[in-house]
Amino acid sequence: MVKRISLAVLLAAIAIPFASAETLVKVGSVSVPAGTMLHCRTNQTVTTMLNKQWDAFSISVTEPVTLNGQVAIPVGALLTGRISLIERPGRIKGVGQMRLNVERITLPDGRGFPLAATLITAYGPENVKVVGSEGLVKGPNSHRPDFEEIGAGTVGGTLLGLMFAHPIVGATIGLTATTVDRMRRRGKELTIPIGTQLNYQLTRELAISRDVPRTTASNEVQIAGE
């Protein structure tokens, strides 16, 4: 008799945690359609001088996305991804460029979902633009400063040559010196500072499930709609 009572007490003690266990009950999902814009800001500085291909980056949503009067993507949601392409500017010609691919969105409550989106516009950095259908970011062109610097060197050499009655020789020396000096240096690096506004457009529908915690017995868990 005592053994039966002890066994019953033990089983009851084991059953209590399971009876009050917290489970996730699926109550439906929200589908954010392709073409929806996500307005975000960068959480760190990204630059062709320091970053490498496949470096991770993150941006935060700054404007909520609403559907039928309900917030589907709130402010503060985090988009994470990697730099799939990065190139430093060349010497004399070429500009810095990079491609920032986002791969996942994490909502403030911790739920995360894969997503596909393309960078459409970037606001903030001077002379930085987004080109093409794959969201390629290009930095400032250094052609004009190159020519101005080389031109100034040529003029300076000419004036120096006039002092010695050899303006052509002076111009040639000035042109050669500034050209060689400029060729050994790269153009302006592409830098996207922290806080830069980046606008991404969804290329595929984003399904956000609405799982909610519910305290229920383990043998009573039901899926909405079943």
JSON list of C-alpha atoms in Angstrom, two decimals:
[
{"chain": "A", "resi": 1, "resn": "MET", "atom": "CA", "xyz": [0.00, 0.00, 0.00]},
{"chain": "A", "resi": 2, "resn": "VAL", "atom": "CA", "xyz": [2.80, 2.39, 0.96]},
{"chain": "A", "resi": 3, "resn": "LYS", "atom": "CA", "xyz": [4.65, 1.57, -2.26]},
{"chain": "A", "resi": 4, "resn": "ARG", "atom": "CA", "xyz": [1.56, 2.37, -4.35]},
{"chain": "A", "resi": 5, "resn": "ILE", "atom": "CA", "xyz": [1.10, 5.73, -2.62]},
{"chain": "A", "resi": 6, "resn": "SER", "atom": "CA", "xyz": [4.79, 6.61, -3.11]},
{"chain": "A", "resi": 7, "resn": "LEU", "atom": "CA", "xyz": [4.60, 5.69, -6.78]},
{"chain": "A", "resi": 8, "resn": "ALA", "atom": "CA", "xyz": [1.50, 7.83, -7.28]},
{"chain": "A", "resi": 9, "resn": "VAL", "atom": "CA", "xyz": [3.18, 10.83, -5.63]},
{"chain": "A", "resi": 10, "resn": "LEU", "atom": "CA", "xyz": [6.27, 10.38, -7.81]},
{"chain": "A", "resi": 11, "resn": "LEU", "atom": "CA", "xyz": [4.22, 10.22, -11.01]},
{"chain": "A", "resi": 12, "resn": "ALA", "atom": "CA", "xyz": [2.27, 13.32, -10.01]},
{"chain": "A", "resi": 13, "resn": "ALA", "atom": "CA", "xyz": [5.48, 15.24, -9.35]},
{"chain": "A", "resi": 14, "resn": "ILE", "atom": "CA", "xyz": [6.83, 14.30, -12.78]},
{"chain": "A", "resi": 15, "resn": "ALA", "atom": "CA", "xyz": [3.57, 15.21, -14.53]},
{"chain": "A", "resi": 16, "resn": "ILE", "atom": "CA", "xyz": [3.29, 18.73, -13.05]},
{"chain": "A", "resi": 17, "resn": "PRO", "atom": "CA", "xyz": [6.11, 20.32, -15.15]},
{"chain": "A", "resi": 18, "resn": "PHE", "atom": "CA", "xyz": [4.72, 18.74, -18.31]},
{"chain": "A", "resi": 19, "resn": "ALA", "atom": "CA", "xyz": [1.21, 19.88, -17.52]},
{"chain": "A", "resi": 20, "resn": "SER", "atom": "CA", "xyz": [2.33, 23.51, -17.30]},
{"chain": "A", "resi": 21, "resn": "ALA", "atom": "CA", "xyz": [4.95, 23.41, -20.04]},
{"chain": "A", "resi": 22, "resn": "GLU", "atom": "CA", "xyz": [5.07, 26.43, -22.36]},
{"chain": "A", "resi": 23, "resn": "THR", "atom": "CA", "xyz": [4.67, 25.51, -25.99]},
{"chain": "A", "resi": 24, "resn": "LEU", "atom": "CA", "xyz": [4.48, 27.41, -29.27]},
{"chain": "A", "resi": 25, "resn": "VAL", "atom": "CA", "xyz": [1.08, 27.39, -30.88]},
{"chain": "A", "resi": 26, "resn": "LYS", "atom": "CA", "xyz": [0.96, 28.33, -34.57]},
{"chain": "A", "resi": 27, "resn": "VAL", "atom": "CA", "xyz": [-1.83, 30.79, -35.24]},
{"chain": "A", "resi": 28, "resn": "GLY", "atom": "CA", "xyz": [-1.11, 31.64, -38.87]},
{"chain": "A", "resi": 29, "resn": "SER", "atom": "CA", "xyz": [1.40, 33.70, -40.83]},
{"chain": "A", "resi": 30, "resn": "VAL", "atom": "CA", "xyz": [1.82, 37.03, -42.58]},
{"chain": "A", "resi": 31, "resn": "SER", "atom": "CA", "xyz": [3.09, 37.20, -46.15]},
{"chain": "A", "resi": 32, "resn": "VAL", "atom": "CA", "xyz": [4.99, 40.35, -47.06]},
{"chain": "A", "resi": 33, "resn": "PRO", "atom": "CA", "xyz": [4.78, 40.56, -50.88]},
{"chain": "A", "resi": 34, "resn": "ALA", "atom": "CA", "xyz": [7.71, 40.81, -53.24]},
{"chain": "A", "resi": 35, "resn": "GLY", "atom": "CA", "xyz": [8.42, 44.41, -54.19]},
{"chain": "A", "resi": 36, "resn": "THR", "atom": "CA", "xyz": [8.01, 45.71, -50.64]},
{"chain": "A", "resi": 37, "resn": "MET", "atom": "CA", "xyz": [10.63, 48.31, -49.67]},
{"chain": "A", "resi": 38, "resn": "LEU", "atom": "CA", "xyz": [12.62, 47.95, -46.45]},
{"chain": "A", "resi": 39, "resn": "HIS", "atom": "CA", "xyz": [14.11, 51.24, -45.24]},
{"chain": "A", "resi": 40, "resn": "CYS", "atom": "CA", "xyz": [17.19, 50.61, -43.12]},
{"chain": "A", "resi": 41, "resn": "ARG", "atom": "CA", "xyz": [20.36, 52.14, -41.69]},
{"chain": "A", "resi": 42, "resn": "THR", "atom": "CA", "xyz": [23.79, 50.55, -41.37]},
{"chain": "A", "resi": 43, "resn": "ASN", "atom": "CA", "xyz": [25.05, 49.47, -37.95]},
{"chain": "A", "resi": 44, "resn": "GLN", "atom": "CA", "xyz": [28.74, 49.67, -38.85]},
{"chain": "A", "resi": 45, "resn": "THR", "atom": "CA", "xyz": [31.05, 51.30, -41.36]},
{"chain": "A", "resi": 46, "resn": "VAL", "atom": "CA", "xyz": [31.92, 49.26, -44.45]},
{"chain": "A", "resi": 47, "resn": "THR", "atom": "CA", "xyz": [34.87, 50.25, -46.64]},
{"chain": "A", "resi": 48, "resn": "THR", "atom": "CA", "xyz": [36.90, 48.85, -49.52]},
{"chain": "A", "resi": 49, "resn": "MET", "atom": "CA", "xyz": [40.04, 49.80, -47.60]},
{"chain": "A", "resi": 50, "resn": "LEU", "atom": "CA", "xyz": [39.46, 47.45, -44.64]},
{"chain": "A", "resi": 51, "resn": "ASN", "atom": "CA", "xyz": [36.69, 44.97, -45.42]},
{"chain": "A", "resi": 52, "resn": "LYS", "atom": "CA", "xyz": [37.05, 41.70, -47.32]},
{"chain": "A", "resi": 53, "resn": "GLN", "atom": "CA", "xyz": [34.74, 39.54, -49.38]},
{"chain": "A", "resi": 54, "resn": "TRP", "atom": "CA", "xyz": [32.24, 37.56, -47.26]},
{"chain": "A", "resi": 55, "resn": "ASP", "atom": "CA", "xyz": [32.58, 39.87, -44.27]},
{"chain": "A", "resi": 56, "resn": "ALA", "atom": "CA", "xyz": [29.31, 40.02, -42.31]},
{"chain": "A", "resi": 57, "resn": "PHE", "atom": "CA", "xyz": [27.31, 43.22, -41.87]},
{"chain": "A", "resi": 58, "resn": "SER", "atom": "CA", "xyz": [23.96, 44.23, -40.38]},
{"chain": "A", "resi": 59, "resn": "ILE", "atom": "CA", "xyz": [21.37, 46.96, -40.90]},
{"chain": "A", "resi": 60, "resn": "SER", "atom": "CA", "xyz": [18.32, 47.96, -38.86]},
{"chain": "A", "resi": 61, "resn": "VAL", "atom": "CA", "xyz": [14.82, 48.71, -40.13]},
{"chain": "A", "resi": 62, "resn": "THR", "atom": "CA", "xyz": [13.91, 52.37, -39.54]},
{"chain": "A", "resi": 63, "resn": "GLU", "atom": "CA", "xyz": [10.34, 52.42, -40.89]},
{"chain": "A", "resi": 64, "resn": "PRO", "atom": "CA", "xyz": [7.66, 49.81, -40.07]},
{"chain": "A", "resi": 65, "resn": "VAL", "atom": "CA", "xyz": [6.09, 47.71, -42.80]},
{"chain": "A", "resi": 66, "resn": "THR", "atom": "CA", "xyz": [2.33, 47.45, -42.34]},
{"chain": "A", "resi": 67, "resn": "LEU", "atom": "CA", "xyz": [-0.21, 45.15, -43.99]},
{"chain": "A", "resi": 68, "resn": "ASN", "atom": "CA", "xyz": [-3.94, 45.71, -43.58]},
{"chain": "A", "resi": 69, "resn": "GLY", "atom": "CA", "xyz": [-3.31, 48.06, -40.70]},
{"chain": "A", "resi": 70, "resn": "GLN", "atom": "CA", "xyz": [-1.09, 45.57, -38.86]},
{"chain": "A", "resi": 71, "resn": "VAL", "atom": "CA", "xyz": [2.68, 45.92, -38.38]},
{"chain": "A", "resi": 72, "resn": "ALA", "atom": "CA", "xyz": [4.37, 43.02, -40.16]},
{"chain": "A", "resi": 73, "resn": "ILE", "atom": "CA", "xyz": [7.96, 44.24, -39.82]},
{"chain": "A", "resi": 74, "resn": "PRO", "atom": "CA", "xyz": [8.55, 46.63, -36.90]},
{"chain": "A", "resi": 75, "resn": "VAL", "atom": "CA", "xyz": [11.20, 49.29, -36.46]},
{"chain": "A", "resi": 76, "resn": "GLY", "atom": "CA", "xyz": [14.34, 47.71, -35.02]},
{"chain": "A", "resi": 77, "resn": "ALA", "atom": "CA", "xyz": [14.13, 44.47, -37.00]},
{"chain": "A", "resi": 78, "resn": "LEU", "atom": "CA", "xyz": [17.66, 43.38, -37.94]},
{"chain": "A", "resi": 79, "resn": "LEU", "atom": "CA", "xyz": [18.78, 42.40, -41.43]},
{"chain": "A", "resi": 80, "resn": "THR", "atom": "CA", "xyz": [22.05, 40.48, -41.65]},
{"chain": "A", "resi": 81, "resn": "GLY", "atom": "CA", "xyz": [24.11, 39.48, -44.63]},
{"chain": "A", "resi": 82, "resn": "ARG", "atom": "CA", "xyz": [27.56, 39.35, -46.22]},
{"chain": "A", "resi": 83, "resn": "ILE", "atom": "CA", "xyz": [29.65, 41.34, -48.68]},
{"chain": "A", "resi": 84, "resn": "SER", "atom": "CA", "xyz": [29.49, 39.09, -51.73]},
{"chain": "A", "resi": 85, "resn": "LEU", "atom": "CA", "xyz": [31.76, 41.32, -53.84]},
{"chain": "A", "resi": 86, "resn": "ILE", "atom": "CA", "xyz": [34.28, 44.02, -52.96]},
{"chain": "A", "resi": 87, "resn": "GLU", "atom": "CA", "xyz": [36.91, 45.73, -55.14]},
{"chain": "A", "resi": 88, "resn": "ARG", "atom": "CA", "xyz": [39.28, 48.54, -54.28]},
{"chain": "A", "resi": 89, "resn": "PRO", "atom": "CA", "xyz": [39.69, 51.45, -56.72]},
{"chain": "A", "resi": 90, "resn": "GLY", "atom": "CA", "xyz": [42.48, 51.14, -59.25]},
{"chain": "A", "resi": 91, "resn": "ARG", "atom": "CA", "xyz": [45.33, 53.47, -60.08]},
{"chain": "A", "resi": 92, "resn": "ILE", "atom": "CA", "xyz": [44.51, 56.24, -62.59]},
{"chain": "A", "resi": 93, "resn": "LYS", "atom": "CA", "xyz": [41.21, 54.53, -63.47]},
{"chain": "A", "resi": 94, "resn": "GLY", "atom": "CA", "xyz": [38.55, 52.42, -61.80]},
{"chain": "A", "resi": 95, "resn": "VAL", "atom": "CA", "xyz": [36.33, 52.99, -58.76]},
{"chain": "A", "resi": 96, "resn": "GLY", "atom": "CA", "xyz": [35.71, 51.09, -55.55]},
{"chain": "A", "resi": 97, "resn": "GLN", "atom": "CA", "xyz": [32.67, 48.86, -55.58]},
{"chain": "A", "resi": 98, "resn": "MET", "atom": "CA", "xyz": [30.86, 46.30, -53.43]},
{"chain": "A", "resi": 99, "resn": "ARG", "atom": "CA", "xyz": [27.69, 44.25, -53.27]},
{"chain": "A", "resi": 100, "resn": "LEU", "atom": "CA", "xyz": [25.88, 43.96, -49.92]},
{"chain": "A", "resi": 101, "resn": "ASN", "atom": "CA", "xyz": [23.65, 40.88, -49.92]},
{"chain": "A", "resi": 102, "resn": "VAL", "atom": "CA", "xyz": [21.13, 40.47, -47.08]},
{"chain": "A", "resi": 103, "resn": "GLU", "atom": "CA", "xyz": [20.19, 36.91, -46.12]},
{"chain": "A", "resi": 104, "resn": "ARG", "atom": "CA", "xyz": [18.07, 36.96, -42.97]},
{"chain": "A", "resi": 105, "resn": "ILE", "atom": "CA", "xyz": [15.74, 39.15, -40.93]},
{"chain": "A", "resi": 106, "resn": "THR", "atom": "CA", "xyz": [15.42, 38.89, -37.15]},
{"chain": "A", "resi": 107, "resn": "LEU", "atom": "CA", "xyz": [12.46, 40.55, -35.43]},
{"chain": "A", "resi": 108, "resn": "PRO", "atom": "CA", "xyz": [12.82, 42.31, -32.06]},
{"chain": "A", "resi": 109, "resn": "ASP", "atom": "CA", "xyz": [11.17, 39.30, -30.32]},
{"chain": "A", "resi": 110, "resn": "GLY", "atom": "CA", "xyz": [13.96, 37.01, -31.58]},
{"chain": "A", "resi": 111, "resn": "ARG", "atom": "CA", "xyz": [12.13, 35.25, -34.41]},
{"chain": "A", "resi": 112, "resn": "GLY", "atom": "CA", "xyz": [14.22, 34.98, -37.55]},
{"chain": "A", "resi": 113, "resn": "PHE", "atom": "CA", "xyz": [13.39, 34.25, -41.19]},
{"chain": "A", "resi": 114, "resn": "PRO", "atom": "CA", "xyz": [15.38, 33.96, -44.42]},
{"chain": "A", "resi": 115, "resn": "LEU", "atom": "CA", "xyz": [14.72, 36.67, -46.98]},
{"chain": "A", "resi": 116, "resn": "ALA", "atom": "CA", "xyz": [15.73, 37.69, -50.47]},
{"chain": "A", "resi": 117, "resn": "ALA", "atom": "CA", "xyz": [16.11, 41.38, -51.23]},
{"chain": "A", "resi": 118, "resn": "THR", "atom": "CA", "xyz": [18.15, 43.67, -53.48]},
{"chain": "A", "resi": 119, "resn": "LEU", "atom": "CA", "xyz": [19.69, 47.02, -52.61]},
{"chain": "A", "resi": 120, "resn": "ILE", "atom": "CA", "xyz": [17.95, 49.78, -54.56]},
{"chain": "A", "resi": 121, "resn": "THR", "atom": "CA", "xyz": [19.29, 53.09, -53.21]},
{"chain": "A", "resi": 122, "resn": "ALA", "atom": "CA", "xyz": [21.88, 54.44, -50.78]},
{"chain": "A", "resi": 123, "resn": "TYR", "atom": "CA", "xyz": [21.73, 57.91, -49.20]},
{"chain": "A", "resi": 124, "resn": "GLY", "atom": "CA", "xyz": [24.48, 59.65, -47.29]},
{"chain": "A", "resi": 125, "resn": "PRO", "atom": "CA", "xyz": [27.95, 59.04, -48.74]},
{"chain": "A", "resi": 126, "resn": "GLU", "atom": "CA", "xyz": [29.00, 61.63, -51.32]},
{"chain": "A", "resi": 127, "resn": "ASN", "atom": "CA", "xyz": [29.24, 60.42, -54.93]},
{"chain": "A", "resi": 128, "resn": "VAL", "atom": "CA", "xyz": [28.16, 56.89, -53.99]},
{"chain": "A", "resi": 129, "resn": "LYS", "atom": "CA", "xyz": [25.46, 55.28, -56.13]},
{"chain": "A", "resi": 130, "resn": "VAL", "atom": "CA", "xyz": [23.72, 51.95, -56.63]},
{"chain": "A", "resi": 131, "resn": "VAL", "atom": "CA", "xyz": [23.71, 50.62, -60.20]},
{"chain": "A", "resi": 132, "resn": "GLY", "atom": "CA", "xyz": [22.30, 47.57, -61.97]},
{"chain": "A", "resi": 133, "resn": "SER", "atom": "CA", "xyz": [19.67, 45.04, -60.96]},
{"chain": "A", "resi": 134, "resn": "GLU", "atom": "CA", "xyz": [21.90, 43.27, -58.44]},
{"chain": "A", "resi": 135, "resn": "GLY", "atom": "CA", "xyz": [22.48, 46.23, -56.15]},
{"chain": "A", "resi": 136, "resn": "LEU", "atom": "CA", "xyz": [26.11, 47.01, -56.99]},
{"chain": "A", "resi": 137, "resn": "VAL", "atom": "CA", "xyz": [27.41, 50.00, -55.01]},
{"chain": "A", "resi": 138, "resn": "LYS", "atom": "CA", "xyz": [30.02, 52.17, -56.78]},
{"chain": "A", "resi": 139, "resn": "GLY", "atom": "CA", "xyz": [32.21, 54.76, -55.12]},
{"chain": "A", "resi": 140, "resn": "PRO", "atom": "CA", "xyz": [33.45, 58.19, -56.25]},
{"chain": "A", "resi": 141, "resn": "ASN", "atom": "CA", "xyz": [35.28, 58.53, -59.55]},
{"chain": "A", "resi": 142, "resn": "SER", "atom": "CA", "xyz": [38.80, 59.93, -59.21]},
{"chain": "A", "resi": 143, "resn": "HIS", "atom": "CA", "xyz": [39.40, 60.83, -62.87]},
{"chain": "A", "resi": 144, "resn": "ARG", "atom": "CA", "xyz": [38.85, 64.56, -62.40]},
{"chain": "A", "resi": 145, "resn": "PRO", "atom": "CA", "xyz": [41.17, 64.91, -59.37]},
{"chain": "A", "resi": 146, "resn": "ASP", "atom": "CA", "xyz": [43.78, 62.86, -61.29]},
{"chain": "A", "resi": 147, "resn": "PHE", "atom": "CA", "xyz": [43.73, 65.21, -64.27]},
{"chain": "A", "resi": 148, "resn": "GLU", "atom": "CA", "xyz": [43.71, 68.28, -62.06]},
{"chain": "A", "resi": 149, "resn": "GLU", "atom": "CA", "xyz": [46.71, 67.01, -60.11]},
{"chain": "A", "resi": 150, "resn": "ILE", "atom": "CA", "xyz": [48.64, 66.08, -63.25]},
{"chain": "A", "resi": 151, "resn": "GLY", "atom": "CA", "xyz": [47.73, 69.41, -64.88]},
{"chain": "A", "resi": 152, "resn": "ALA", "atom": "CA", "xyz": [48.96, 71.33, -61.84]},
{"chain": "A", "resi": 153, "resn": "GLY", "atom": "CA", "xyz": [52.23, 69.41, -61.91]},
{"chain": "A", "resi": 154, "resn": "THR", "atom": "CA", "xyz": [52.71, 70.17, -65.58]},
{"chain": "A", "resi": 155, "resn": "VAL", "atom": "CA", "xyz": [52.09, 73.90, -65.04]},
{"chain": "A", "resi": 156, "resn": "GLY", "atom": "CA", "xyz": [54.46, 73.91, -62.11]},
{"chain": "A", "resi": 157, "resn": "GLY", "atom": "CA", "xyz": [57.16, 72.22, -64.18]},
{"chain": "A", "resi": 158, "resn": "THR", "atom": "CA", "xyz": [56.64, 74.71, -67.00]},
{"chain": "A", "resi": 159, "resn": "LEU", "atom": "CA", "xyz": [57.07, 77.70, -64.68]},
{"chain": "A", "resi": 160, "resn": "LEU", "atom": "CA", "xyz": [60.17, 76.14, -63.20]},
{"chain": "A", "resi": 161, "resn": "GLY", "atom": "CA", "xyz": [61.52, 75.55, -66.74]},
{"chain": "A", "resi": 162, "resn": "LEU", "atom": "CA", "xyz": [60.93, 79.20, -67.64]},
{"chain": "A", "resi": 163, "resn": "MET", "atom": "CA", "xyz": [63.30, 80.21, -64.87]},
{"chain": "A", "resi": 164, "resn": "PHE", "atom": "CA", "xyz": [66.03, 78.32, -66.69]},
{"chain": "A", "resi": 165, "resn": "ALA", "atom": "CA", "xyz": [64.83, 79.12, -70.22]},
{"chain": "A", "resi": 166, "resn": "HIS", "atom": "CA", "xyz": [63.65, 75.55, -70.82]},
{"chain": "A", "resi": 167, "resn": "PRO", "atom": "CA", "xyz": [59.83, 75.60, -70.45]},
{"chain": "A", "resi": 168, "resn": "ILE", "atom": "CA", "xyz": [59.28, 72.47, -72.56]},
{"chain": "A", "resi": 169, "resn": "VAL", "atom": "CA", "xyz": [61.78, 70.48, -70.53]},
{"chain": "A", "resi": 170, "resn": "GLY", "atom": "CA", "xyz": [60.19, 71.75, -67.32]},
{"chain": "A", "resi": 171, "resn": "ALA", "atom": "CA", "xyz": [56.69, 70.85, -68.50]},
{"chain": "A", "resi": 172, "resn": "THR", "atom": "CA", "xyz": [57.83, 67.35, -69.44]},
{"chain": "A", "resi": 173, "resn": "ILE", "atom": "CA", "xyz": [59.48, 66.80, -66.08]},
{"chain": "A", "resi": 174, "resn": "GLY", "atom": "CA", "xyz": [56.42, 68.10, -64.21]},
{"chain": "A", "resi": 175, "resn": "LEU", "atom": "CA", "xyz": [54.03, 65.93, -66.24]},
{"chain": "A", "resi": 176, "resn": "THR", "atom": "CA", "xyz": [56.16, 62.81, -65.78]},
{"chain": "A", "resi": 177, "resn": "ALA", "atom": "CA", "xyz": [56.69, 63.30, -62.06]},
{"chain": "A", "resi": 178, "resn": "THR", "atom": "CA", "xyz": [53.04, 63.88, -61.20]},
{"chain": "A", "resi": 179, "resn": "THR", "atom": "CA", "xyz": [51.86, 61.05, -63.45]},
{"chain": "A", "resi": 180, "resn": "VAL", "atom": "CA", "xyz": [54.23, 58.55, -61.87]},
{"chain": "A", "resi": 181, "resn": "ASP", "atom": "CA", "xyz": [53.29, 59.74, -58.40]},
{"chain": "A", "resi": 182, "resn": "ARG", "atom": "CA", "xyz": [49.58, 59.44, -59.13]},
{"chain": "A", "resi": 183, "resn": "MET", "atom": "CA", "xyz": [49.95, 55.99, -60.66]},
{"chain": "A", "resi": 184, "resn": "ARG", "atom": "CA", "xyz": [51.41, 54.57, -57.48]},
{"chain": "A", "resi": 185, "resn": "ARG", "atom": "CA", "xyz": [48.37, 55.68, -55.46]},
{"chain": "A", "resi": 186, "resn": "ARG", "atom": "CA", "xyz": [44.85, 54.29, -55.62]},
{"chain": "A", "resi": 187, "resn": "GLY", "atom": "CA", "xyz": [41.73, 56.33, -56.24]},
{"chain": "A", "resi": 188, "resn": "LYS", "atom": "CA", "xyz": [39.23, 57.24, -53.53]},
{"chain": "A", "resi": 189, "resn": "GLU", "atom": "CA", "xyz": [38.10, 54.31, -51.44]},
{"chain": "A", "resi": 190, "resn": "LEU", "atom": "CA", "xyz": [34.40, 53.44, -51.29]},
{"chain": "A", "resi": 191, "resn": "THR", "atom": "CA", "xyz": [33.17, 53.96, -47.73]},
{"chain": "A", "resi": 192, "resn": "ILE", "atom": "CA", "xyz": [29.63, 53.45, -46.42]},
{"chain": "A", "resi": 193, "resn": "PRO", "atom": "CA", "xyz": [29.62, 55.01, -42.93]},
{"chain": "A", "resi": 194, "resn": "ILE", "atom": "CA", "xyz": [27.58, 53.83, -39.98]},
{"chain": "A", "resi": 195, "resn": "GLY", "atom": "CA", "xyz": [24.08, 55.32, -40.13]},
{"chain": "A", "resi": 196, "resn": "THR", "atom": "CA", "xyz": [23.90, 55.35, -43.94]},
{"chain": "A", "resi": 197, "resn": "GLN", "atom": "CA", "xyz": [20.37, 54.81, -45.25]},
{"chain": "A", "resi": 198, "resn": "LEU", "atom": "CA", "xyz": [20.05, 51.72, -47.45]},
{"chain": "A", "resi": 199, "resn": "ASN", "atom": "CA", "xyz": [16.75, 50.81, -49.09]},
{"chain": "A", "resi": 200, "resn": "TYR", "atom": "CA", "xyz": [16.20, 47.17, -50.01]},
{"chain": "A", "resi": 201, "resn": "GLN", "atom": "CA", "xyz": [13.37, 45.71, -52.09]},
{"chain": "A", "resi": 202, "resn": "LEU", "atom": "CA", "xyz": [12.08, 42.20, -51.48]},
{"chain": "A", "resi": 203, "resn": "THR", "atom": "CA", "xyz": [12.62, 39.99, -54.53]},
{"chain": "A", "resi": 204, "resn": "ARG", "atom": "CA", "xyz": [10.56, 37.14, -53.08]},
{"chain": "A", "resi": 205, "resn": "GLU", "atom": "CA", "xyz": [7.59, 36.95, -50.76]},
{"chain": "A", "resi": 206, "resn": "LEU", "atom": "CA", "xyz": [8.57, 36.95, -47.09]},
{"chain": "A", "resi": 207, "resn": "ALA", "atom": "CA", "xyz": [6.48, 34.63, -44.91]},
{"chain": "A", "resi": 208, "resn": "ILE", "atom": "CA", "xyz": [6.47, 35.56, -41.21]},
{"chain": "A", "resi": 209, "resn": "SER", "atom": "CA", "xyz": [4.88, 32.91, -39.00]},
{"chain": "A", "resi": 210, "resn": "ARG", "atom": "CA", "xyz": [2.96, 34.09, -35.95]},
{"chain": "A", "resi": 211, "resn": "ASP", "atom": "CA", "xyz": [3.96, 31.53, -33.36]},
{"chain": "A", "resi": 212, "resn": "VAL", "atom": "CA", "xyz": [2.90, 32.57, -29.87]},
{"chain": "A", "resi": 213, "resn": "PRO", "atom": "CA", "xyz": [3.79, 31.05, -26.46]},
{"chain": "A", "resi": 214, "resn": "ARG", "atom": "CA", "xyz": [0.97, 29.30, -24.64]},
{"chain": "A", "resi": 215, "resn": "THR", "atom": "CA", "xyz": [0.96, 27.40, -21.37]},
{"chain": "A", "resi": 216, "resn": "THR", "atom": "CA", "xyz": [-0.77, 24.09, -21.91]},
{"chain": "A", "resi": 217, "resn": "ALA", "atom": "CA", "xyz": [-0.55, 20.41, -21.14]},
{"chain": "A", "resi": 218, "resn": "SER", "atom": "CA", "xyz": [1.85, 18.51, -23.36]},
{"chain": "A", "resi": 219, "resn": "ASN", "atom": "CA", "xyz": [-0.90, 16.21, -24.59]},
{"chain": "A", "resi": 220, "resn": "GLU", "atom": "CA", "xyz": [-3.21, 19.13, -25.42]},
{"chain": "A", "resi": 221, "resn": "VAL", "atom": "CA", "xyz": [-1.08, 21.00, -27.95]},
{"chain": "A", "resi": 222, "resn": "GLN", "atom": "CA", "xyz": [-3.13, 21.80, -31.03]},
{"chain": "A", "resi": 223, "resn": "ILE", "atom": "CA", "xyz": [-2.24, 23.54, -34.27]},
{"chain": "A", "resi": 224, "resn": "ALA", "atom": "CA", "xyz": [-4.64, 26.26, -35.34]},
{"chain": "A", "resi": 225, "resn": "GLY", "atom": "CA", "xyz": [-6.73, 25.19, -38.24]},
{"chain": "A", "resi": 226, "resn": "GLU", "atom": "CA", "xyz": [-6.47, 21.45, -37.48]}
]
